[in-house]
């Protein structure tokens, strides 16, 4: 039976110019390059310049994605931007991106699911496309996490960075089988009872401030491997595929040890894991499209290959998606 599929037609990425290495951090905090590498796999992260905002990062990534898709911005019907670090409390950063790309029609809005934001935004866009309401959609993950980091807290300051990634999704016809190109499934989850393990201690309603990130790292780690592997297994089961069928595992880039443990648990070989965490740390909603862009641009991810994407973040929220490239 013919179905509408959301196919990825272009990918883009942007990292701010300023590099902050582990050695730079060790000058200001009681930490070391060795500790950070061993526990996280992170070598360096990027920090947005003064006056450079989440929207600036998002626009750069989107322009690259549009170029790769061979589309003019005017063809975009909807922008879904995942971020936990918007330019302003309102309006949505997506509308700033919309205006600066010169788009004056359709809809633009933000999605807030912290590190899972890109998977949530992908699910929203996929469903709009499948429902026939949208033809071409920009799905963006963009963050300036450096602005909500407590730079005196070594347990969190070493883990995060700034960046953006974007994909263009376009409606196409498929046969309704796992051989179709495009988004084959998305699965989203949340459990608000786990708020205290990862949150920001401020916000417009509670404190009239932005607040700073607080985290129980060890607990987050424990939940991450369990939740992510269950979400991946569900994605595979719902599509009737096995770990051996997966060409590329494109995980949220939080910590190399979480990536490795999750891949091991679901049976994906380490050579099939796309990892970019070493060079940009955890960029929250930007991390999955940053990893995607790296592997598409270096030629690893090819047309017709099967990808599994996953992410988990504050809330907790988590999710997975299976995509035929
Ligand atoms: N440098 C040096 N020592 C440090 C640092 C640091 N930057 N941070 C913590 N330590 C110390 C701790 O104080 C502790 O010292 P103690 O034994 O004297 O008390 C020791 O190192 C061990 O601390 P743990 O927290 O047990 O270290 P762990 O091995 O769990 O690693 C880490 C910590 C890296 C945060 C890990 O738990 C982790 O990655 N958790 C997941 C967090 C994450 O990825 N969050 C992102 C958002 S959610 C997501 O994206 C999935």
Tab-separated table of C-alpha atoms and ligand atoms in Angstrom:
chain	number	residue	atom	x	y	z
A	1	UNK	CA	0.000	0.000	0.000
A	2	UNK	CA	1.385	3.440	-0.940
A	3	UNK	CA	2.275	5.677	1.992
A	4	UNK	CA	3.797	9.126	2.428
A	5	UNK	CA	7.320	9.057	3.867
A	6	UNK	CA	9.463	11.882	5.221
A	7	UNK	CA	12.793	11.508	3.416
A	8	UNK	CA	15.966	13.254	4.536
A	9	UNK	CA	17.082	15.282	1.532
A	10	UNK	CA	19.808	17.418	3.146
A	11	UNK	CA	21.907	17.693	6.294
A	12	UNK	CA	23.866	20.621	7.712
A	13	UNK	CA	25.962	21.419	10.759
A	14	UNK	CA	27.596	24.382	12.422
A	15	UNK	CA	30.084	24.642	15.289
A	16	UNK	CA	31.165	28.001	16.744
A	17	UNK	CA	34.805	28.920	16.083
A	18	UNK	CA	36.077	29.105	19.667
A	19	UNK	CA	37.539	25.798	20.897
A	20	UNK	CA	37.693	25.097	24.643
A	21	UNK	CA	39.994	22.154	25.348
A	22	UNK	CA	40.160	19.968	28.443
A	23	UNK	CA	43.516	21.588	29.212
A	24	UNK	CA	41.861	25.042	29.113
A	25	UNK	CA	39.268	23.837	31.633
A	26	UNK	CA	41.948	22.338	33.875
A	27	UNK	CA	43.438	25.831	34.265
A	28	UNK	CA	40.222	27.045	35.931
A	29	UNK	CA	38.789	23.903	37.560
A	30	UNK	CA	40.088	21.012	39.680
A	31	UNK	CA	40.021	18.567	36.762
A	32	UNK	CA	42.383	17.089	34.164
A	33	UNK	CA	42.455	16.145	30.509
A	34	UNK	CA	43.034	12.543	31.572
A	35	UNK	CA	39.958	12.425	33.881
A	36	UNK	CA	37.670	13.968	31.255
A	37	UNK	CA	38.893	11.713	28.428
A	38	UNK	CA	38.703	8.546	30.505
A	39	UNK	CA	35.225	9.194	31.922
A	40	UNK	CA	33.613	10.806	28.867
A	41	UNK	CA	35.745	10.518	25.716
A	42	UNK	CA	35.522	14.331	25.334
A	43	UNK	CA	38.649	16.209	24.133
A	44	UNK	CA	37.231	19.634	23.392
A	45	UNK	CA	34.026	21.597	22.953
A	46	UNK	CA	32.983	24.765	21.058
A	47	UNK	CA	31.748	27.928	22.740
A	48	UNK	CA	29.557	30.515	21.002
A	49	UNK	CA	31.101	33.977	20.738
A	50	UNK	CA	29.687	36.927	22.627
A	51	UNK	CA	26.691	38.115	20.628
A	52	UNK	CA	26.394	34.773	18.824
A	53	UNK	CA	23.030	33.192	19.648
A	54	UNK	CA	21.254	29.871	19.231
A	55	UNK	CA	19.455	31.320	16.176
A	56	UNK	CA	22.800	32.192	14.519
A	57	UNK	CA	24.007	28.600	14.931
A	58	UNK	CA	20.654	27.262	13.711
A	59	UNK	CA	20.665	29.474	10.611
A	60	UNK	CA	24.190	28.409	9.594
A	61	UNK	CA	23.277	24.712	9.931
A	62	UNK	CA	19.964	25.234	8.090
A	63	UNK	CA	21.590	27.030	5.169
A	64	UNK	CA	23.974	24.101	4.729
A	65	UNK	CA	21.084	21.608	4.924
A	66	UNK	CA	19.084	23.574	2.323
A	67	UNK	CA	22.124	23.691	0.002
A	68	UNK	CA	22.595	19.935	0.376
A	69	UNK	CA	18.904	19.368	-0.403
A	70	UNK	CA	19.093	21.693	-3.415
A	71	UNK	CA	16.081	23.629	-2.093
A	72	UNK	CA	15.380	27.334	-1.763
A	73	UNK	CA	14.274	28.464	1.689
A	74	UNK	CA	10.977	29.519	0.078
A	75	UNK	CA	10.098	25.824	-0.411
A	76	UNK	CA	10.019	25.241	3.375
A	77	UNK	CA	6.503	24.893	4.848
A	78	UNK	CA	7.475	24.327	8.471
A	79	UNK	CA	10.422	24.814	10.831
A	80	UNK	CA	10.669	22.729	13.996
A	81	UNK	CA	13.587	23.830	16.148
A	82	UNK	CA	14.629	21.781	19.164
A	83	UNK	CA	16.366	23.792	21.860
A	84	UNK	CA	16.570	24.219	25.619
A	85	UNK	CA	18.553	27.445	25.162
A	86	UNK	CA	16.345	29.751	23.051
A	87	UNK	CA	17.512	33.270	22.208
A	88	UNK	CA	14.676	34.663	24.308
A	89	UNK	CA	11.926	33.197	26.512
A	90	UNK	CA	9.617	34.117	23.636
A	91	UNK	CA	9.081	34.250	20.715
A	92	UNK	CA	10.263	30.835	19.597
A	93	UNK	CA	13.787	30.868	18.163
A	94	UNK	CA	12.330	29.040	15.138
A	95	UNK	CA	10.513	32.231	14.131
A	96	UNK	CA	13.790	34.190	14.194
A	97	UNK	CA	15.301	31.519	11.949
A	98	UNK	CA	12.249	31.690	9.681
A	99	UNK	CA	12.543	35.477	9.277
A	100	UNK	CA	16.299	35.430	8.697
A	101	UNK	CA	15.970	32.702	6.072
A	102	UNK	CA	13.487	34.977	4.293
A	103	UNK	CA	10.489	32.678	4.776
A	104	UNK	CA	7.125	34.394	5.254
A	105	UNK	CA	4.686	31.488	5.069
A	106	UNK	CA	3.986	28.263	6.904
A	107	UNK	CA	4.688	27.657	10.599
A	108	UNK	CA	7.768	27.818	12.814
A	109	UNK	CA	7.941	26.731	16.437
A	110	UNK	CA	10.311	25.361	19.071
A	111	UNK	CA	10.244	21.963	20.725
A	112	UNK	CA	11.626	21.581	24.236
A	113	UNK	CA	12.804	18.114	25.185
A	114	UNK	CA	16.395	19.052	26.105
A	115	UNK	CA	18.907	16.462	24.805
A	116	UNK	CA	16.094	14.409	23.179
A	117	UNK	CA	14.849	17.507	21.357
A	118	UNK	CA	16.007	16.485	17.890
A	119	UNK	CA	14.249	13.104	18.078
A	120	UNK	CA	11.080	14.848	19.322
A	121	UNK	CA	11.289	17.455	16.540
A	122	UNK	CA	11.860	14.707	13.964
A	123	UNK	CA	8.773	12.857	15.233
A	124	UNK	CA	6.635	16.026	15.019
A	125	UNK	CA	7.842	16.797	11.487
A	126	UNK	CA	7.425	13.173	10.339
A	127	UNK	CA	3.828	13.133	11.546
A	128	UNK	CA	2.963	16.451	9.849
A	129	UNK	CA	4.432	15.123	6.598
A	130	UNK	CA	2.661	11.756	6.891
A	131	UNK	CA	-0.620	13.593	7.541
A	132	UNK	CA	-0.131	15.463	4.259
A	133	UNK	CA	-0.050	18.911	5.892
A	134	UNK	CA	3.605	19.704	5.138
A	135	UNK	CA	5.803	18.963	2.120
A	136	UNK	CA	9.234	20.311	3.098
A	137	UNK	CA	10.254	20.764	6.703
A	138	UNK	CA	13.427	22.038	8.356
A	139	UNK	CA	14.190	20.112	11.545
A	140	UNK	CA	16.878	21.792	13.625
A	141	UNK	CA	18.689	21.047	16.880
A	142	UNK	CA	20.557	24.129	18.140
A	143	UNK	CA	21.994	24.977	21.537
A	144	UNK	CA	24.176	27.438	23.403
A	145	UNK	CA	24.490	25.309	26.542
A	146	UNK	CA	27.548	27.332	27.594
A	147	UNK	CA	25.031	29.992	28.720
A	148	UNK	CA	23.353	27.690	31.302
A	149	UNK	CA	26.487	25.975	32.623
A	150	UNK	CA	27.792	26.623	36.121
A	151	UNK	CA	31.435	27.117	35.127
A	152	UNK	CA	32.516	26.557	38.750
A	153	UNK	CA	30.954	23.069	38.876
A	154	UNK	CA	33.491	20.557	37.553
A	155	UNK	CA	30.913	17.729	37.546
A	156	UNK	CA	28.936	19.407	34.724
A	157	UNK	CA	31.143	22.122	33.167
A	158	UNK	CA	33.382	19.593	31.415
A	159	UNK	CA	30.515	17.810	29.661
A	160	UNK	CA	28.732	20.325	27.424
A	161	UNK	CA	29.301	22.525	24.375
A	162	UNK	CA	27.523	24.685	21.767
A	163	UNK	CA	26.503	23.755	18.232
A	164	UNK	CA	23.711	23.169	15.735
A	165	UNK	CA	22.619	20.605	13.172
A	166	UNK	CA	19.708	20.546	10.746
A	167	UNK	CA	17.997	18.261	8.275
A	168	UNK	CA	15.522	18.922	5.487
A	169	UNK	CA	12.671	16.403	5.421
A	170	UNK	CA	10.654	16.133	2.210
A	171	UNK	CA	7.472	14.198	1.477
A	172	UNK	CA	7.892	11.242	-0.895
A	173	UNK	CA	5.862	8.183	-1.787
A	174	UNK	CA	6.801	4.789	-0.398
A	175	UNK	CA	5.415	1.248	-0.481
A	176	UNK	CA	4.853	1.074	3.283
A	177	UNK	CA	7.680	-1.429	3.817
A	178	UNK	CA	10.998	-1.275	5.663
A	179	UNK	CA	12.681	-0.924	2.262
A	180	UNK	CA	11.188	2.569	1.818
A	181	UNK	CA	13.586	5.497	2.078
A	182	UNK	CA	12.729	7.975	4.839
A	183	UNK	CA	11.683	7.975	8.480
A	184	UNK	CA	10.328	4.479	9.172
A	185	UNK	CA	9.376	5.043	12.809
A	186	UNK	CA	9.725	7.320	15.813
A	187	UNK	CA	9.104	6.388	19.454
A	188	UNK	CA	9.004	9.018	22.204
A	189	UNK	CA	8.966	8.626	26.002
A	190	UNK	CA	9.139	10.736	29.130
A	191	UNK	CA	9.057	10.264	32.889
A	192	UNK	CA	8.626	13.530	34.773
A	193	UNK	CA	9.252	11.860	38.134
A	194	UNK	CA	12.979	11.978	37.329
A	195	UNK	CA	13.089	15.799	37.165
A	196	UNK	CA	15.593	16.159	40.013
A	197	UNK	CA	18.311	14.107	38.294
A	198	UNK	CA	18.795	16.693	35.533
A	199	UNK	CA	17.278	20.186	35.462
A	200	UNK	CA	17.983	23.915	35.352
A	201	UNK	CA	17.447	25.709	38.666
A	202	UNK	CA	15.619	28.710	37.231
A	203	UNK	CA	13.128	29.884	34.636
A	204	UNK	CA	10.793	32.805	33.883
A	205	UNK	CA	7.911	31.553	36.027
A	206	UNK	CA	9.837	30.221	39.024
A	207	UNK	CA	12.725	32.633	39.438
A	208	UNK	CA	12.586	35.235	36.643
A	209	UNK	CA	16.108	34.082	35.800
A	210	UNK	CA	17.536	31.572	33.362
A	211	UNK	CA	19.063	29.302	35.991
A	212	UNK	CA	21.973	26.871	35.693
A	213	UNK	CA	22.191	23.179	34.867
A	214	UNK	CA	22.209	20.702	37.791
A	215	UNK	CA	22.775	16.981	37.381
A	216	UNK	CA	23.242	13.711	39.259
A	217	UNK	CA	25.640	12.311	36.681
A	218	UNK	CA	25.923	8.759	37.947
A	219	UNK	CA	22.137	8.315	38.128
A	220	UNK	CA	21.669	9.830	34.659
A	221	UNK	CA	24.222	7.378	33.311
A	222	UNK	CA	22.386	4.394	34.813
A	223	UNK	CA	18.981	5.398	33.395
A	224	UNK	CA	20.457	6.368	30.020
A	225	UNK	CA	21.769	2.941	29.068
A	226	UNK	CA	18.533	1.176	30.126
A	227	UNK	CA	16.128	3.664	28.522
A	228	UNK	CA	18.081	4.083	25.304
A	229	UNK	CA	18.595	0.391	24.690
A	230	UNK	CA	14.866	-0.272	25.277
A	231	UNK	CA	13.924	2.514	22.833
A	232	UNK	CA	16.298	1.120	20.180
A	233	UNK	CA	15.004	-2.422	20.634
A	234	UNK	CA	11.437	-1.136	20.235
A	235	UNK	CA	12.411	0.695	17.019
A	236	UNK	CA	13.952	-2.493	15.608
A	237	UNK	CA	11.076	-4.747	16.738
A	238	UNK	CA	8.376	-2.440	15.292
A	239	UNK	CA	10.081	-2.567	11.902
A	240	UNK	CA	10.939	-6.276	11.982
A	241	UNK	CA	14.697	-5.676	11.792
A	242	UNK	CA	17.598	-6.918	13.903
A	243	UNK	CA	20.829	-5.359	15.141
A	244	UNK	CA	22.694	-7.016	12.261
A	245	UNK	CA	20.498	-5.084	9.776
A	246	UNK	CA	21.518	-1.696	11.202
A	247	UNK	CA	24.180	0.015	9.082
A	248	UNK	CA	24.744	2.981	11.405
A	249	UNK	CA	23.928	3.724	15.016
A	250	UNK	CA	23.681	7.529	15.408
A	251	UNK	CA	23.291	8.197	19.133
A	252	UNK	CA	22.953	11.334	21.203
A	253	UNK	CA	26.560	12.367	21.864
A	254	UNK	CA	26.562	12.584	25.676
A	255	UNK	CA	29.428	10.414	26.797
A	256	UNK	CA	31.486	7.785	24.948
A	257	UNK	CA	30.860	5.291	27.759
A	258	UNK	CA	27.060	5.657	27.343
A	259	UNK	CA	27.434	5.211	23.559
A	260	UNK	CA	29.570	2.091	23.983
A	261	UNK	CA	27.421	0.515	26.709
A	262	UNK	CA	24.194	1.109	24.762
A	263	UNK	CA	25.614	-0.272	21.506
A	264	UNK	CA	26.897	-3.334	23.371
A	265	UNK	CA	23.517	-3.905	25.025
A	266	UNK	CA	21.570	-3.847	21.741
A	267	UNK	CA	24.215	-5.813	19.816
A	268	UNK	CA	25.449	-3.137	17.404
A	269	UNK	CA	29.141	-3.584	16.526
A	270	UNK	CA	31.401	-0.678	17.685
A	271	UNK	CA	32.497	-0.070	14.071
A	272	UNK	CA	28.860	0.897	13.277
A	273	UNK	CA	28.644	3.610	15.962
A	274	UNK	CA	28.953	7.240	14.818
A	275	UNK	CA	30.802	9.150	17.530
A	276	UNK	CA	31.647	12.853	17.436
A	277	UNK	CA	31.490	13.535	21.181
A	278	UNK	CA	35.307	13.921	21.366
A	279	UNK	CA	35.256	17.113	19.302
A	280	UNK	CA	32.096	18.902	20.470
A	281	UNK	CA	31.068	17.291	23.812
A	282	UNK	CA	27.367	17.107	24.644
A	283	UNK	CA	25.552	19.722	22.553
A	284	UNK	CA	22.106	18.565	23.733
A	285	UNK	CA	19.524	18.753	20.899
A	286	UNK	CA	22.255	19.502	18.342
A	287	UNK	CA	24.240	16.351	18.933
A	288	UNK	CA	22.351	13.821	16.779
A	289	UNK	CA	22.247	16.016	13.637
A	290	UNK	CA	25.918	17.000	14.211
A	291	UNK	CA	26.855	13.304	14.242
A	292	UNK	CA	24.641	12.660	11.193
A	293	UNK	CA	26.230	15.507	9.246
A	294	UNK	CA	29.755	14.307	10.054
A	295	UNK	CA	29.069	10.781	8.815
A	296	UNK	CA	27.158	11.901	5.718
A	297	UNK	CA	29.865	14.390	4.734
A	298	UNK	CA	32.731	11.898	5.184
A	299	UNK	CA	30.864	9.343	3.070
A	300	UNK	CA	30.128	6.717	5.709
A	301	UNK	CA	26.336	7.101	5.583
A	302	UNK	CA	25.089	6.240	2.095
A	303	UNK	CA	21.753	6.132	0.318
A	304	UNK	CA	19.497	3.175	1.248
A	305	UNK	CA	21.379	2.352	4.436
A	306	UNK	CA	19.457	1.715	7.658
A	307	UNK	CA	20.101	4.072	10.598
A	308	UNK	CA	18.930	4.008	14.184
A	309	UNK	CA	18.927	7.336	16.052
A	310	UNK	CA	18.397	7.786	19.790
A	311	UNK	CA	18.627	10.403	22.530
A	312	UNK	CA	17.842	10.978	26.182
A	313	UNK	CA	17.709	14.157	28.219
A	314	UNK	CA	16.245	16.152	31.080
A	315	UNK	CA	12.682	15.413	32.092
A	316	UNK	CA	13.542	12.617	31.622
A	317	UNK	CA	12.684	12.436	27.949
A	318	UNK	CA	14.011	9.889	25.496
A	319	UNK	CA	13.268	8.379	22.114
A	320	UNK	CA	14.450	6.582	19.005
A	321	UNK	CA	13.956	6.666	15.266
A	322	UNK	CA	14.670	4.244	12.451
A	323	UNK	CA	15.513	5.864	9.106
A	324	UNK	CA	16.330	4.427	5.694
A	325	UNK	CA	18.741	7.004	4.233
B	1	LIG	N1	37.309	16.211	37.153
B	1	LIG	C1	37.877	15.468	38.122
B	1	LIG	N2	37.146	14.791	39.023
B	1	LIG	C2	35.816	14.861	38.936
B	1	LIG	C3	35.161	15.624	37.940
B	1	LIG	C4	35.978	16.328	37.018
B	1	LIG	N3	35.482	17.084	36.043
B	1	LIG	N4	33.830	15.502	38.099
B	1	LIG	C5	33.629	14.688	39.142
B	1	LIG	N5	34.824	14.314	39.646
B	1	LIG	C6	35.061	13.425	40.781
B	1	LIG	C7	33.882	13.305	41.695
B	1	LIG	O1	33.844	14.384	42.616
B	1	LIG	C8	34.145	11.985	42.373
B	1	LIG	O2	35.088	12.183	43.394
B	1	LIG	P1	34.989	11.366	44.786
B	1	LIG	O3	35.112	9.917	44.386
B	1	LIG	O4	36.121	11.895	45.558
B	1	LIG	O5	33.621	11.705	45.337
B	1	LIG	C9	34.812	11.166	41.280
B	1	LIG	O6	35.281	12.098	40.300
B	1	LIG	C10	33.886	10.155	40.619
B	1	LIG	O7	32.667	10.815	40.325
B	1	LIG	P2	31.446	10.079	39.649
B	1	LIG	O8	30.319	11.049	39.495
B	1	LIG	O9	31.177	8.793	40.319
B	1	LIG	O10	32.096	9.757	38.224
B	1	LIG	P3	31.488	8.952	37.032
B	1	LIG	O11	32.373	7.852	36.663
B	1	LIG	O12	30.025	8.623	37.247
B	1	LIG	O13	31.563	10.010	35.852
B	1	LIG	C11	30.099	11.514	34.681
B	1	LIG	C12	30.864	11.226	35.969
B	1	LIG	C13	31.111	11.691	33.567
B	1	LIG	C14	29.278	12.782	34.856
B	1	LIG	C15	29.180	10.315	34.360
B	1	LIG	O14	28.420	9.956	35.482
B	1	LIG	C16	28.247	10.620	33.220
B	1	LIG	O15	28.660	10.790	32.104
B	1	LIG	N6	26.945	10.639	33.469
B	1	LIG	C17	25.986	10.939	32.445
B	1	LIG	C18	25.790	12.385	32.416
B	1	LIG	C19	25.372	12.884	31.087
B	1	LIG	O16	25.779	12.449	30.045
B	1	LIG	N7	24.515	13.883	31.130
B	1	LIG	C20	24.136	14.560	29.951
B	1	LIG	C21	22.711	14.835	29.892
B	1	LIG	S1	21.751	13.395	29.839
B	1	LIG	C22	22.238	12.613	28.526
B	1	LIG	O17	22.666	13.266	27.661
B	1	LIG	C23	22.119	11.159	28.441
